[in-house]
Amino acid sequence: MSSSRYDRAITVFSPDGHLFQVEYAMEAVRKGTVAVGVRGKDVIVLGVEKKATAKLQDARSIRKIVKLDDHICLTFAGLTADSRVLISKALMECQSYRLTVEDSPSVEYISKFIAGIQQRYTQSGGVRPFGISTLIVGFDTDGTPNLYQTDPSGSYSSWKAAAIGRSSKSVGEFLEKNYTDVSEEESIKLAVRALLEIVESGNKNIEIAVIRNKQPIVLLDEQEIDKLVAVVEAEKEIQKEQEKSEKQQK
Amino acid sequence: MFAFEIQPVRSRNWEIEEEEDQEVVSIEIPKPIITFNKDKSEFDNNDTPLNIIVSTKGSPSIFVKACFESNQFDDIADISYSDIKSLKTNVSTNSVLNNKCTVYRHKIEKSMIFITVQYDLPSERCFGFAELVLNTFKNVSQVIVLDKLLNSHYLSHDYRHPIPPFTRAIFNSFFKNNYSLTPLESSNIIENLSASFLTICQVRNIPACSVLSLYESHLNLESIQSFMPIVKSIYPQLFNNSLSLKQEDITSQFKLMINALNKRNDKGMYM
């Protein structure tokens, strides 16, 4: 394959303009469990697939949703160790911003900061790109909800709903078909439905964080997730029955 | 701009270069050994036409083992190399990780031979492997190779990159494509076992086909299920006999084996 000449060094472009190490880093992102973000009118929902932990492993030590600041949350997909390094830099930057500017950082600011670090590691010799994509969510001081996605190339953009990690393409297509800019309850159900497209149902496999304006970030507990999953699956069944009867009528 | 390749720096002393060339020692490629569990004489003088299904490591072997291994196979032989060691697995579903190549015969459809290759076979050994199989099993009427294709290796003609389920096939001139198999587009190529079996079968006038299923770095159910309709259409008798498993049982086996493989590949690095 012609890529083999240009895929060893991060600082080398291929003749057709590819940076293969960055593209391989994006493959590493696809090895991580799926994470979904949905931006509603007055709520933002982050949903992640929880990785199955070994029997002897403490599940509480594996966290995929991380609080960067009182009003900003982050989730990621890809190499766990890379996420730890990037998250600590982001945490420091949030605190540094508060000390310097005496105000809370905006979601865009911190997303740009994280994306800037990721980009720097695509343009230096002797280093490799970060093998993670992140979803950064939160409310700005003016009450606007924001959802940003960054990826190993260092690009970042704002989204209404996004998915990263394994099967993110199918989940992304589901979000495109079903997204509407509606209420809190529908946004949470949309995130759960998107996850259930590829994750086996059950509270053990899903984690949901709900961020509301000027309120603490809430991680739903297992009973609440169970109820949500039951409601979503009941709605799915009803929809299936309706489609069946429509087909029979035709 | 790319009219020449930059050559590595070599000594200007041609005598030294000649000496260096003479020091090169050729290494013999290890040969495969087939060990039968029982008497192999029935295959030496076999008149019944045999159908061989070869499945490579990963999703193809998971498909074969999940569909048939639990109750429809007789374990008849192993194909091994001296430098490829098998791994002990404690759970039956983890047998996809045992690094062995096992030859099975279907209990009811005696003409069906399955070879599940669960080790990484380097390309230089594939031809020898294929020759051994076709020399051991006489009177082969058809060879099907179930193989896999990594999504990032698939060259698509437009910007839309496919996701599983996605299959392509490549077959030799003796194989009759009565199964609506979509041919693999150029400039994609096949390698290793697919290439060696198709080549040798073409020389020996045996119909052969390689079925490639697209898979992602994290293996999912669709990559494996995509083999089902193809194998069912080519050999429907495998799924319609008294020992055939129910679809739900097969799917649950798929899921267990996929989890075992993904857990092994994951190495705890990804979240």
mmCIF file with all atom_site columns, C-alpha atoms in Angstrom, chain A residues 1 5-6 15 27-33 51 54 62-64 76-81 83 131 166-167 169-170 173 200, chain B residues 2 5 150-153 155 159-164 216-220 222 255 259 262-263 265-271:
data_model
loop_
_atom_site.group_PDB
_atom_site.id
_atom_site.type_symbol
_atom_site.label_atom_id
_atom_site.label_alt_id
_atom_site.label_comp_id
_atom_site.label_asym_id
_atom_site.label_entity_id
_atom_site.label_seq_id
_atom_site.pdbx_PDB_ins_code
_atom_site.Cartn_x
_atom_site.Cartn_y
_atom_site.Cartn_z
_atom_site.occupancy
_atom_site.B_iso_or_equiv
_atom_site.pdbx_formal_charge
_atom_site.auth_seq_id
_atom_site.auth_comp_id
_atom_site.auth_asym_id
_atom_site.auth_atom_id
_atom_site.pdbx_PDB_model_num
ATOM 1  C CA . MET A 1 1   ? 0.000   0.000   0.000  1.00 0.00 ? 1   MET A CA 1
ATOM 2  C CA . ARG A 1 5   ? 5.795   5.358   2.896  1.00 0.00 ? 5   ARG A CA 1
ATOM 3  C CA . TYR A 1 6   ? 4.017   8.249   4.551  1.00 0.00 ? 6   TYR A CA 1
ATOM 4  C CA . PRO A 1 15  ? 1.218   13.146  -1.954 1.00 0.00 ? 15  PRO A CA 1
ATOM 5  C CA . GLU A 1 27  ? -9.209  4.659   14.186 1.00 0.00 ? 27  GLU A CA 1
ATOM 6  C CA . ALA A 1 28  ? -8.066  4.420   17.785 1.00 0.00 ? 28  ALA A CA 1
ATOM 7  C CA . VAL A 1 29  ? -11.063 6.599   18.730 1.00 0.00 ? 29  VAL A CA 1
ATOM 8  C CA . ARG A 1 30  ? -13.317 4.033   17.091 1.00 0.00 ? 30  ARG A CA 1
ATOM 9  C CA . LYS A 1 31  ? -12.024 1.385   19.451 1.00 0.00 ? 31  LYS A CA 1
ATOM 10 C CA . GLY A 1 32  ? -13.506 3.252   22.405 1.00 0.00 ? 32  GLY A CA 1
ATOM 11 C CA . THR A 1 33  ? -17.069 2.789   23.660 1.00 0.00 ? 33  THR A CA 1
ATOM 12 C CA . LYS A 1 51  ? -17.219 -0.522  29.510 1.00 0.00 ? 51  LYS A CA 1
ATOM 13 C CA . ALA A 1 54  ? -13.339 -7.164  35.186 1.00 0.00 ? 54  ALA A CA 1
ATOM 14 C CA . ILE A 1 62  ? -13.372 3.967   35.581 1.00 0.00 ? 62  ILE A CA 1
ATOM 15 C CA . ARG A 1 63  ? -15.098 7.231   34.755 1.00 0.00 ? 63  ARG A CA 1
ATOM 16 C CA . LYS A 1 64  ? -15.986 8.302   31.259 1.00 0.00 ? 64  LYS A CA 1
ATOM 17 C CA . PHE A 1 76  ? -14.250 11.053  25.442 1.00 0.00 ? 76  PHE A CA 1
ATOM 18 C CA . ALA A 1 77  ? -13.696 7.960   23.358 1.00 0.00 ? 77  ALA A CA 1
ATOM 19 C CA . GLY A 1 78  ? -10.353 6.325   22.628 1.00 0.00 ? 78  GLY A CA 1
ATOM 20 C CA . LEU A 1 79  ? -7.131  5.745   24.547 1.00 0.00 ? 79  LEU A CA 1
ATOM 21 C CA . THR A 1 80  ? -7.789  6.055   28.286 1.00 0.00 ? 80  THR A CA 1
ATOM 22 C CA . ALA A 1 81  ? -4.292  7.223   29.146 1.00 0.00 ? 81  ALA A CA 1
ATOM 23 C CA . SER A 1 83  ? -7.695  11.194  27.945 1.00 0.00 ? 83  SER A CA 1
ATOM 24 C CA . GLY A 1 131 ? -5.923  8.968   20.304 1.00 0.00 ? 131 GLY A CA 1
ATOM 25 C CA . ARG A 1 166 ? -17.478 2.703   18.077 1.00 0.00 ? 166 ARG A CA 1
ATOM 26 C CA . SER A 1 167 ? -20.473 2.586   15.751 1.00 0.00 ? 167 SER A CA 1
ATOM 27 C CA . LYS A 1 169 ? -21.607 6.488   12.281 1.00 0.00 ? 169 LYS A CA 1
ATOM 28 C CA . SER A 1 170 ? -24.825 4.491   12.857 1.00 0.00 ? 170 SER A CA 1
ATOM 29 C CA . GLU A 1 173 ? -27.360 8.729   11.480 1.00 0.00 ? 173 GLU A CA 1
ATOM 30 C CA . GLU A 1 200 ? -27.349 -3.906  25.085 1.00 0.00 ? 200 GLU A CA 1
ATOM 31 C CA . PHE B 2 2   ? 8.514   11.516  -7.869 1.00 0.00 ? 2   PHE B CA 1
ATOM 32 C CA . GLU B 2 5   ? 13.241  6.627   -5.339 1.00 0.00 ? 5   GLU B CA 1
ATOM 33 C CA . LEU B 2 150 ? -10.614 -4.308  7.441  1.00 0.00 ? 150 LEU B CA 1
ATOM 34 C CA . ASN B 2 151 ? -12.701 -1.189  6.822  1.00 0.00 ? 151 ASN B CA 1
ATOM 35 C CA . SER B 2 152 ? -9.686  1.100   6.535  1.00 0.00 ? 152 SER B CA 1
ATOM 36 C CA . HIS B 2 153 ? -8.157  -1.209  3.884  1.00 0.00 ? 153 HIS B CA 1
ATOM 37 C CA . LEU B 2 155 ? -10.765 1.211   -1.270 1.00 0.00 ? 155 LEU B CA 1
ATOM 38 C CA . TYR B 2 159 ? -16.538 9.286   -0.496 1.00 0.00 ? 159 TYR B CA 1
ATOM 39 C CA . ARG B 2 160 ? -19.125 7.004   1.151  1.00 0.00 ? 160 ARG B CA 1
ATOM 40 C CA . HIS B 2 161 ? -17.191 4.493   3.161  1.00 0.00 ? 161 HIS B CA 1
ATOM 41 C CA . PRO B 2 162 ? -19.186 1.331   3.908  1.00 0.00 ? 162 PRO B CA 1
ATOM 42 C CA . ILE B 2 163 ? -19.950 -0.040  7.364  1.00 0.00 ? 163 ILE B CA 1
ATOM 43 C CA . PRO B 2 164 ? -20.873 -3.614  8.274  1.00 0.00 ? 164 PRO B CA 1
ATOM 44 C CA . GLU B 2 216 ? -14.096 -2.632  12.064 1.00 0.00 ? 216 GLU B CA 1
ATOM 45 C CA . SER B 2 217 ? -11.302 -2.556  14.601 1.00 0.00 ? 217 SER B CA 1
ATOM 46 C CA . HIS B 2 218 ? -13.919 -3.239  17.249 1.00 0.00 ? 218 HIS B CA 1
ATOM 47 C CA . LEU B 2 219 ? -15.655 -6.336  15.939 1.00 0.00 ? 219 LEU B CA 1
ATOM 48 C CA . ASN B 2 220 ? -19.433 -6.140  15.827 1.00 0.00 ? 220 ASN B CA 1
ATOM 49 C CA . GLU B 2 222 ? -23.087 -7.352  11.751 1.00 0.00 ? 222 GLU B CA 1
ATOM 50 C CA . LYS B 2 255 ? -22.084 -12.318 21.050 1.00 0.00 ? 255 LYS B CA 1
ATOM 51 C CA . ASN B 2 259 ? -16.910 -10.211 23.525 1.00 0.00 ? 259 ASN B CA 1
ATOM 52 C CA . ASN B 2 262 ? -12.771 -7.764  21.653 1.00 0.00 ? 262 ASN B CA 1
ATOM 53 C CA . LYS B 2 263 ? -11.708 -8.121  25.257 1.00 0.00 ? 263 LYS B CA 1
ATOM 54 C CA . ASN B 2 265 ? -7.806  -7.141  21.504 1.00 0.00 ? 265 ASN B CA 1
ATOM 55 C CA . ASP B 2 266 ? -8.727  -4.268  23.788 1.00 0.00 ? 266 ASP B CA 1
ATOM 56 C CA . LYS B 2 267 ? -5.912  -4.858  26.304 1.00 0.00 ? 267 LYS B CA 1
ATOM 57 C CA . GLY B 2 268 ? -7.560  -2.363  28.658 1.00 0.00 ? 268 GLY B CA 1
ATOM 58 C CA . MET B 2 269 ? -6.261  0.617   26.687 1.00 0.00 ? 269 MET B CA 1
ATOM 59 C CA . TYR B 2 270 ? -9.476  1.994   25.271 1.00 0.00 ? 270 TYR B CA 1
ATOM 60 C CA . MET B 2 271 ? -12.554 3.488   26.856 1.00 0.00 ? 271 MET B CA 1
#
